[in-house]
Tab-separated table of C-alpha atoms in Angstrom:
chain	number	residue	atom	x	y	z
A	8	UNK	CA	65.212	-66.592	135.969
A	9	UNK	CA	67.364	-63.999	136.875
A	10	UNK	CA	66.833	-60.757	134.874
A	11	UNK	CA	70.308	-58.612	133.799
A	12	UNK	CA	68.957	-55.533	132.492
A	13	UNK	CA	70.775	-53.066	134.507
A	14	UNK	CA	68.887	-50.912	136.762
A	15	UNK	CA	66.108	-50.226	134.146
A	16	UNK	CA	64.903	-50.298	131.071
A	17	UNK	CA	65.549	-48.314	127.459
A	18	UNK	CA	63.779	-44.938	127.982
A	19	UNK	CA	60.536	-45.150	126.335
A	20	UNK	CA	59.610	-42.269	123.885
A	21	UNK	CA	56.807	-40.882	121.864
A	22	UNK	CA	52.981	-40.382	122.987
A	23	UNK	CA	51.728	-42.239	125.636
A	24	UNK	CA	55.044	-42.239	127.840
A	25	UNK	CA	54.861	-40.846	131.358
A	26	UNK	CA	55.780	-37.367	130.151
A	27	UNK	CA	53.081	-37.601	127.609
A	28	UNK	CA	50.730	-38.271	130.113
A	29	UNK	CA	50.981	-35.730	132.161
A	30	UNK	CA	50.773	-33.066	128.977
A	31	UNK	CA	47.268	-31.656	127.698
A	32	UNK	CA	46.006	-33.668	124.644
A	33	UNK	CA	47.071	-31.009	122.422
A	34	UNK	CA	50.452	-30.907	124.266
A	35	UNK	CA	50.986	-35.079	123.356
A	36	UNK	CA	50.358	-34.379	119.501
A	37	UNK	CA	52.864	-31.868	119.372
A	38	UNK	CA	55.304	-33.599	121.384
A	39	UNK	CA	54.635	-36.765	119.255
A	40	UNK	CA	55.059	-34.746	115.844
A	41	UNK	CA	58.332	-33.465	117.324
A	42	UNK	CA	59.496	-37.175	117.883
A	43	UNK	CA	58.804	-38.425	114.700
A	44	UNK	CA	60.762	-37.708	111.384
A	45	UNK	CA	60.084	-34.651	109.295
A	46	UNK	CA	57.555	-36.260	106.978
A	47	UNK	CA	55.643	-37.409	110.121
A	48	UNK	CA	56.287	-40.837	109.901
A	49	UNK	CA	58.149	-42.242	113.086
A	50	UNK	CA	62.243	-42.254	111.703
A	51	UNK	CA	62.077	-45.590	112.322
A	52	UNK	CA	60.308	-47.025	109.204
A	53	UNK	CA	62.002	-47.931	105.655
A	54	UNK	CA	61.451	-44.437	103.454
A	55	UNK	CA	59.197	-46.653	101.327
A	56	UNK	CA	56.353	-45.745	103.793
A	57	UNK	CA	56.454	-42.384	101.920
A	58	UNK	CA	55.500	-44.296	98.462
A	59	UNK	CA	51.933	-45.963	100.236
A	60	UNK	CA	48.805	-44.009	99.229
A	61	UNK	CA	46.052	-46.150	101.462
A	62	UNK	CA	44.832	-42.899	104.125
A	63	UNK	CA	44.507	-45.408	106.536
A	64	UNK	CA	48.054	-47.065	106.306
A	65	UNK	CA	49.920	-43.587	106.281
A	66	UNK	CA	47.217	-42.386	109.306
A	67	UNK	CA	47.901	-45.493	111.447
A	68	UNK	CA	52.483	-45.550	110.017
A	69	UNK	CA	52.556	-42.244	111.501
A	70	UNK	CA	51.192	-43.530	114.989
A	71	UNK	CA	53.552	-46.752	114.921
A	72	UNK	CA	55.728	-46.218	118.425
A	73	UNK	CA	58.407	-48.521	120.049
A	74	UNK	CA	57.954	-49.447	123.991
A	75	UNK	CA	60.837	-51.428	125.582
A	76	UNK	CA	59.771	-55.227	126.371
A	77	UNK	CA	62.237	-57.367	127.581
A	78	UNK	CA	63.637	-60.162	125.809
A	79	UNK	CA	65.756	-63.545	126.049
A	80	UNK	CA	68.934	-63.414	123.628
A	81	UNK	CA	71.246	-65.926	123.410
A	82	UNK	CA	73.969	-63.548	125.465
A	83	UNK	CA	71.160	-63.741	128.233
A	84	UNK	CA	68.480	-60.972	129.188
A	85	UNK	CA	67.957	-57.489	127.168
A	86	UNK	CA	65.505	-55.034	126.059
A	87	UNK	CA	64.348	-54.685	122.413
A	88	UNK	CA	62.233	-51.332	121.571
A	89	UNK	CA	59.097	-53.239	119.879
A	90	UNK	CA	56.840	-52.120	117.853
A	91	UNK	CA	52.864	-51.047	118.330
A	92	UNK	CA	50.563	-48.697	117.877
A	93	UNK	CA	49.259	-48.094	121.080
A	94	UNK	CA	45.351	-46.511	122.678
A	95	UNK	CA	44.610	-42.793	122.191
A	96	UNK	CA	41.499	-43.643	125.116
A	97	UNK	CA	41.226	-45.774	128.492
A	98	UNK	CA	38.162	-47.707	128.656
A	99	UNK	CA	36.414	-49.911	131.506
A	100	UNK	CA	36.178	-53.144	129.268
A	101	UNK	CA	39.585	-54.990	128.920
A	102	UNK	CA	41.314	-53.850	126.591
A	103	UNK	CA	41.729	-55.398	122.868
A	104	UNK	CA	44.930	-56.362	121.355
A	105	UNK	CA	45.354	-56.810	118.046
A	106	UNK	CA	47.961	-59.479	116.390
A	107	UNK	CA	48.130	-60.021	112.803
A	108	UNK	CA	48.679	-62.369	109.998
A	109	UNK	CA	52.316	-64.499	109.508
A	110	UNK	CA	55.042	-62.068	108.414
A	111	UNK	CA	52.844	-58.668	108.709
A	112	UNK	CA	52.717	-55.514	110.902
A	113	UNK	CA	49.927	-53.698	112.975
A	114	UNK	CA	49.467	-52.127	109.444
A	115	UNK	CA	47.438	-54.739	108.643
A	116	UNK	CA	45.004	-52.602	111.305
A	117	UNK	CA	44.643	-49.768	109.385
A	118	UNK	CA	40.991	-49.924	108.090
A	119	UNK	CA	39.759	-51.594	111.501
A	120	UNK	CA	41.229	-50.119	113.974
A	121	UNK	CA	39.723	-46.410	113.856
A	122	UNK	CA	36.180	-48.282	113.795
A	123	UNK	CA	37.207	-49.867	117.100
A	124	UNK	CA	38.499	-46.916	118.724
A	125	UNK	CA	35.441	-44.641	117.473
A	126	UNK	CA	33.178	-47.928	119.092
A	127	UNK	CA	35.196	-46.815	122.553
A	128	UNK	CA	37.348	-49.390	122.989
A	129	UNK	CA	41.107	-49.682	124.717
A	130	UNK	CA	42.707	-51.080	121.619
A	131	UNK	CA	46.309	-52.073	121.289
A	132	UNK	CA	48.060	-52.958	117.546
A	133	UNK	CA	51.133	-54.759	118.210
A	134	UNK	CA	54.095	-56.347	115.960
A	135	UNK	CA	54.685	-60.623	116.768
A	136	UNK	CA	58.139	-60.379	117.890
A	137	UNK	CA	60.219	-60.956	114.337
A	138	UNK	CA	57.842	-59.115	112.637
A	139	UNK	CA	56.858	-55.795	112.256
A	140	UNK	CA	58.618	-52.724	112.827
A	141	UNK	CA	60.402	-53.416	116.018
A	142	UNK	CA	63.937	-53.067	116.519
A	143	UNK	CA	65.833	-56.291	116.322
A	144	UNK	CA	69.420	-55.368	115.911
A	145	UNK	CA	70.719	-57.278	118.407
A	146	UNK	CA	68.762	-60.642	116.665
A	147	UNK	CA	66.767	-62.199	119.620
A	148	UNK	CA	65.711	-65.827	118.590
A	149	UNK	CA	62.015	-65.462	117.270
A	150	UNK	CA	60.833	-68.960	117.273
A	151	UNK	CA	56.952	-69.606	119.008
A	152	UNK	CA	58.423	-69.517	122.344
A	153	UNK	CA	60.432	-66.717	121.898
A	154	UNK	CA	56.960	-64.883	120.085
A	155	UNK	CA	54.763	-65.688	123.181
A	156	UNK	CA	57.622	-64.712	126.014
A	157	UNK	CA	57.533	-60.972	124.099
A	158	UNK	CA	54.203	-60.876	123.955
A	159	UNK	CA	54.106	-61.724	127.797
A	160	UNK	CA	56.140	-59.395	128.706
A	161	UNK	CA	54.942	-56.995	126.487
A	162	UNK	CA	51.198	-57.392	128.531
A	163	UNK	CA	53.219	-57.176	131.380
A	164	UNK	CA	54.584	-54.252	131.351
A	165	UNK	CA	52.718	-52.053	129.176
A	166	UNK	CA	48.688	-53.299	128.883
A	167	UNK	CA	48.645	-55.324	132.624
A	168	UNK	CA	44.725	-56.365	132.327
A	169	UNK	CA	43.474	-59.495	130.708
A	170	UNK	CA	42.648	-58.840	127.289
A	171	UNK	CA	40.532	-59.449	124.385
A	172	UNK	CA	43.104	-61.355	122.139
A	173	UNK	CA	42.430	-60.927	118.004
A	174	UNK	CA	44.561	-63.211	116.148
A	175	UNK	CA	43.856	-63.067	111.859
A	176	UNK	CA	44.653	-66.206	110.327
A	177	UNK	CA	48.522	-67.390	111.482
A	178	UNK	CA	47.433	-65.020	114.285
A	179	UNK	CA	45.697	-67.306	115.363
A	180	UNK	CA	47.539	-69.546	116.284
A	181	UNK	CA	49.646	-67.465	117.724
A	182	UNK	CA	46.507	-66.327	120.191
A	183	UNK	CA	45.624	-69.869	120.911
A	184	UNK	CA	49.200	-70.586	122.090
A	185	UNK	CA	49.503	-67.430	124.085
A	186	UNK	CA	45.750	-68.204	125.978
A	187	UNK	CA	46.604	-71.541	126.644
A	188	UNK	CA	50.079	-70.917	127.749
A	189	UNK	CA	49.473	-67.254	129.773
A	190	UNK	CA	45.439	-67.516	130.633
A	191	UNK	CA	45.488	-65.123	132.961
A	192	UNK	CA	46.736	-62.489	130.733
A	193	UNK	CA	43.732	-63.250	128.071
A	194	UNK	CA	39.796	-63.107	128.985
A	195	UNK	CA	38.352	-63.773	125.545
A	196	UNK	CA	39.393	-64.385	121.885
A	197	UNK	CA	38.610	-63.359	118.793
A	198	UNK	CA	39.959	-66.216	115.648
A	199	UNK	CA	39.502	-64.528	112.441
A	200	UNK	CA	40.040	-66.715	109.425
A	201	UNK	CA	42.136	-69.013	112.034
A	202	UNK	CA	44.992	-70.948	110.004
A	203	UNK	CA	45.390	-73.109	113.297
A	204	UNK	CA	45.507	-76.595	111.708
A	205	UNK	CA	48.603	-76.418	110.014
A	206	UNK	CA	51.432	-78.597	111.909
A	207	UNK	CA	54.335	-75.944	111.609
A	208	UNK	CA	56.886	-74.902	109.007
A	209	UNK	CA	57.335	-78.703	108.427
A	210	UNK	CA	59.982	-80.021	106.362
A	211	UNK	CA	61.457	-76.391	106.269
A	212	UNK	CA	62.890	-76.377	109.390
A	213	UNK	CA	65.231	-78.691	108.053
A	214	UNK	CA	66.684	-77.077	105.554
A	215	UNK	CA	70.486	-75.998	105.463
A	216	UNK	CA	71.044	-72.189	106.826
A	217	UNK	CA	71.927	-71.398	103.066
A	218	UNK	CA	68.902	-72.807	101.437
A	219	UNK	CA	66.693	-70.899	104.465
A	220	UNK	CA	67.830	-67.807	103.765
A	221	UNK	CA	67.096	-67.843	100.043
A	222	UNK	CA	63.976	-69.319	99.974
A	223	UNK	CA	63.293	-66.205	102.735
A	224	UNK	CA	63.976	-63.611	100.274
A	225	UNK	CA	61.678	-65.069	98.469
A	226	UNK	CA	58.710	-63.679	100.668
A	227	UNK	CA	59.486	-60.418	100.177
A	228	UNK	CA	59.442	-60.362	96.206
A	229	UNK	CA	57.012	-58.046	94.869
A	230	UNK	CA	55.467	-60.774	92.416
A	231	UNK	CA	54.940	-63.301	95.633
A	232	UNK	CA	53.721	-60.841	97.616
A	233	UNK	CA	51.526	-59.304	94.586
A	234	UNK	CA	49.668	-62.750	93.817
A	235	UNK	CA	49.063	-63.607	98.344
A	236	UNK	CA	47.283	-60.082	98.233
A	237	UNK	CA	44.784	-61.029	94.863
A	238	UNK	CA	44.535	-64.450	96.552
A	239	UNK	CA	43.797	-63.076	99.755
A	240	UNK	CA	40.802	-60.202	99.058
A	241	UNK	CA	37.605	-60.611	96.691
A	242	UNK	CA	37.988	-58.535	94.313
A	243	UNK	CA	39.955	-55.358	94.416
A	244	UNK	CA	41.568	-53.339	91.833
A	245	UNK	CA	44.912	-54.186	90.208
A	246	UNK	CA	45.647	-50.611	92.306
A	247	UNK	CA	44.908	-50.850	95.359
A	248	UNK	CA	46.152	-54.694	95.338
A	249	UNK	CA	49.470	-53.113	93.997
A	250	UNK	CA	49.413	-50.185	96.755
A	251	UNK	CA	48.807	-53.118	99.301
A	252	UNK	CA	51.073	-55.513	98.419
A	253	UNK	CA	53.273	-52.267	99.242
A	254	UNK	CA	52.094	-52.010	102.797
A	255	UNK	CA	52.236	-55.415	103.344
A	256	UNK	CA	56.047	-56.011	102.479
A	257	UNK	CA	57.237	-52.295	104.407
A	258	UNK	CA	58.456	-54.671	107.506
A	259	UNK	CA	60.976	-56.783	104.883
A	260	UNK	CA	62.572	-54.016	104.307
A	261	UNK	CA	64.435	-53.438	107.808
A	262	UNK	CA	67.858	-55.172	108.031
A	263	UNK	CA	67.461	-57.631	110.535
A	264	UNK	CA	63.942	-58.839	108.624
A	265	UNK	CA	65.316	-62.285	107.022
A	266	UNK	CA	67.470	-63.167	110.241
A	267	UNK	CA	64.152	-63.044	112.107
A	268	UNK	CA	62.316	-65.100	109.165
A	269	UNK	CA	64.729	-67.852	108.766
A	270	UNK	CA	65.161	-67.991	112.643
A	271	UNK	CA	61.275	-68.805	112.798
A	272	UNK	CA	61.404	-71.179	110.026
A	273	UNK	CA	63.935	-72.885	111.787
A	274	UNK	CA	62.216	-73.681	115.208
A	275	UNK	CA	59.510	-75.484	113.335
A	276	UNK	CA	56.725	-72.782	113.584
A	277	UNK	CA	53.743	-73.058	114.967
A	278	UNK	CA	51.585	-76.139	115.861
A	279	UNK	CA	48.413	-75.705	118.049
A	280	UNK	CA	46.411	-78.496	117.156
A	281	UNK	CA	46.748	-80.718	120.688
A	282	UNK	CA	46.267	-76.754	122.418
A	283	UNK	CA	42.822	-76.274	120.520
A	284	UNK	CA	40.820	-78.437	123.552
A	285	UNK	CA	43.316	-76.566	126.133
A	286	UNK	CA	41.553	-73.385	125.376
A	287	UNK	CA	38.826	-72.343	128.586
A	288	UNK	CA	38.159	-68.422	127.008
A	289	UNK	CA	35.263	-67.615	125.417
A	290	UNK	CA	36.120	-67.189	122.060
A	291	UNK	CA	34.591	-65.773	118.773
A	292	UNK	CA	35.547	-67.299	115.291
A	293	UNK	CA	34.649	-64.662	112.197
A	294	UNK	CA	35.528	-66.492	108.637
A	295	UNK	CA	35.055	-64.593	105.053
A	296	UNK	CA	32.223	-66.191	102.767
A	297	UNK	CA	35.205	-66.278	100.033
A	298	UNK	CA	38.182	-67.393	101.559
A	299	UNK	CA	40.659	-69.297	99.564
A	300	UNK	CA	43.298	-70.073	102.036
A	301	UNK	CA	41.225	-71.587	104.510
A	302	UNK	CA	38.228	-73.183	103.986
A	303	UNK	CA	34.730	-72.865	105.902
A	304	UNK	CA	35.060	-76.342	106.762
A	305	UNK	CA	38.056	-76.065	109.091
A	306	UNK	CA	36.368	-72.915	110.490
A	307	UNK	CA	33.548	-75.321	111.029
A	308	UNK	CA	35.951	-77.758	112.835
A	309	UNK	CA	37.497	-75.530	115.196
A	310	UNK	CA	33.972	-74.820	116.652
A	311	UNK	CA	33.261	-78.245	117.067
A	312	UNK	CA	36.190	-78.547	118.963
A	313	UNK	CA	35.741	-75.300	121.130
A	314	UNK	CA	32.251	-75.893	122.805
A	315	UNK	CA	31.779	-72.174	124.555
A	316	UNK	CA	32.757	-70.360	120.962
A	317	UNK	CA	30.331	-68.665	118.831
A	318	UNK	CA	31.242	-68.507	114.908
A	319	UNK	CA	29.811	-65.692	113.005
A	320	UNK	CA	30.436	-65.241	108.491
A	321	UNK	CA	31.093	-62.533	106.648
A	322	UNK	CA	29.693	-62.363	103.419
A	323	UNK	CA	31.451	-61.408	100.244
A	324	UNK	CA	34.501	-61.102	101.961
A	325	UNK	CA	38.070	-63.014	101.542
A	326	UNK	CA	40.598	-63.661	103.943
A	327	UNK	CA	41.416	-60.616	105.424
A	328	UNK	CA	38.146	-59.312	106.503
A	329	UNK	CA	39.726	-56.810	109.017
A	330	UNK	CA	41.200	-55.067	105.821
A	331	UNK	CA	38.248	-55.728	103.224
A	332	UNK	CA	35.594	-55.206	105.438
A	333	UNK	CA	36.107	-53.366	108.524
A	334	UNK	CA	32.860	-52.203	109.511
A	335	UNK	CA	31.415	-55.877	109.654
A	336	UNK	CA	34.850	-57.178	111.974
A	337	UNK	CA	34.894	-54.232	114.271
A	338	UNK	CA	31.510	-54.326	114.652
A	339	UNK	CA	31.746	-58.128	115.884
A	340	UNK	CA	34.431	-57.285	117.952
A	341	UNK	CA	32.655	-54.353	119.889
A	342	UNK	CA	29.872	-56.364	120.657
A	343	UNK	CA	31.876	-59.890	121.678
A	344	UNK	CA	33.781	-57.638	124.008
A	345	UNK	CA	30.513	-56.331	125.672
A	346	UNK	CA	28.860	-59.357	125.943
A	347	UNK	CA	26.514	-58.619	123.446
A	348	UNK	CA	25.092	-61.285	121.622
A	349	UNK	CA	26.613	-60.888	118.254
């Protein structure tokens, strides 16, 4: 397909861009402070971010960036400054790329990924397309094949080695689709609490525009979001469930956030059953002990059906084991991406 971007693409800004690179290390943290609002969160992130108290959430906000990745929009070819949070070291493994749960942000990261970056790894955080804190203004579709053509692209240009896919729960999916779809781009894969049997939004894509868009604003209500977090971790305080539930629901809060939601809903979501035996990576699958939103059976299945994967538990842990316990998931990941036997 031709491509009608002009003669390049949206500068990219903030640490890690060419200029950056050519500074001293103490010259990119001053020239990344500069970028970023006066608070030193990036300028581009609701003012809520200012309300989270989680050191982790307001360590890894403040390193949030947007590179340019192109995009297909319905008036043809663009750019769209997407969100990540991208590696502060180059290592000789492949690097790891982080996705994260359906309608979340890198954020979800923020316990994890120091581990993995103190374990010496090239790790990459980055926001599904329709998600996350990129900027959508000019409302690219963000349907599964609109999702895996940013995330191509968004290899292509910025990471360019095969990677070490994580996909958490819907993530998972998403990963699955991506490695079967672009396997050159992915050398392993890491399925953490995989939600990979469900067959797509279902009888939601159906639904009238009007209907769409209210049930949408649904997801971002504090008392849905509130009860997903206490069903999702086991056992946290009514605190730090409140304090997460904030964290999880910053990305709502942009303006172009229920477009992208009810645009997804709309092109049936995703459905990776018949791509499960498609899969040649080697793959790891990491399930919590306590998970309530997908059971150890169909974590059980999905190694059954993937013959070269290696499934590992978690004990006491729920289904967001990257945020509940990071230690255990980066520690799996480290060793799955050396080749140690983990």
């Amino acid at each position: 397909m031709a491509l009608r971007w002009g003669c390049c693409p949206p500068r990219e800004t903030g640490p890690g861009t060419a200029a950056g690179r050519a500074t001293p290390p103490g010259g990119r943290r001053l020239a990344a402070s500069l970028a970023r609002a006066g608070d030193g969160f990036p300028s581009f992130l609701p003012k809520e971010v200012e309300r989270i108290k989680d050191p982790f959430a307001r360590q890894l906000a403040q390193r949030i960036e947007r590179v340019p990745v192109p995009v297909q929009i319905e008036s043809g070819d663009d750019w769209v400054m997407s969100s990540c949070v991208k590696p502060s070291i180059r290592s000789k493994n492949n690097p790891v790329v982080l996705l994260h749960c359906f309608d979340s942000s890198c954020l979800e990261w923020r316990h994890a990924y120091p581990l993995l970056e103190e374990a010496g790894l090239e790790v990459w955080a980055v926001d599904v397309l329709g998600w996350g804190f990129s900027d959508l203004e000019k409302r690219p579709p963000c349907g599964v094949s609109s999702k895996r053509h940013h995330l191509y692209q968004l290899w292509k240009y910025h990471i360019r080695k095969p990677m070490v896919l994580v996909g958490p729960s819907l993530g998972a999916a998403a990963a699955i689709d991506f490695a079967v779809n672009h396997s050159e781009a992915v050398e392993k894969l890491v399925l953490i609490n995989g939600c990979v049997y469900k067959k797509g939004t279902g009888h939601l894509a159906n639904l009238p525009k009007l209907i769409a868009y209210a049930g949408v604003s649904l997801l971002k209500s504090i008392p849905l979001r509130l009860y997903a977090n206490m069903l999702s971790f086991n056992g946290i305080s009514l605190a730090t469930c409140c304090d997460w539930t904030n964290v999880g629901r910053l990305h709502c809060l942009l303006p172009w956030w229920k477009d992208a939601s009810v645009s997804f809903m709309r092109s049936g979501g995703y459905n990776v059953v018949d791509q499960i035996k498609e899969v040649k990576q080697k793959v790891l699958i990491v399930y919590g002990e306590h998970d309530r939103i997908v059971t150890k059976q169909l974590q059980v299945r999905l190694h059954c059906e993937l013959p070269s994967a290696i499934i590992r538990q978690v004990p006491d842990c729920g289904h967001l084991l990257h945020v509940e316990k990071p230690n255990a998931i980066a520690n799996l990941i480290a060793d799955f991406v050396r080749g140690v036997n983990c």
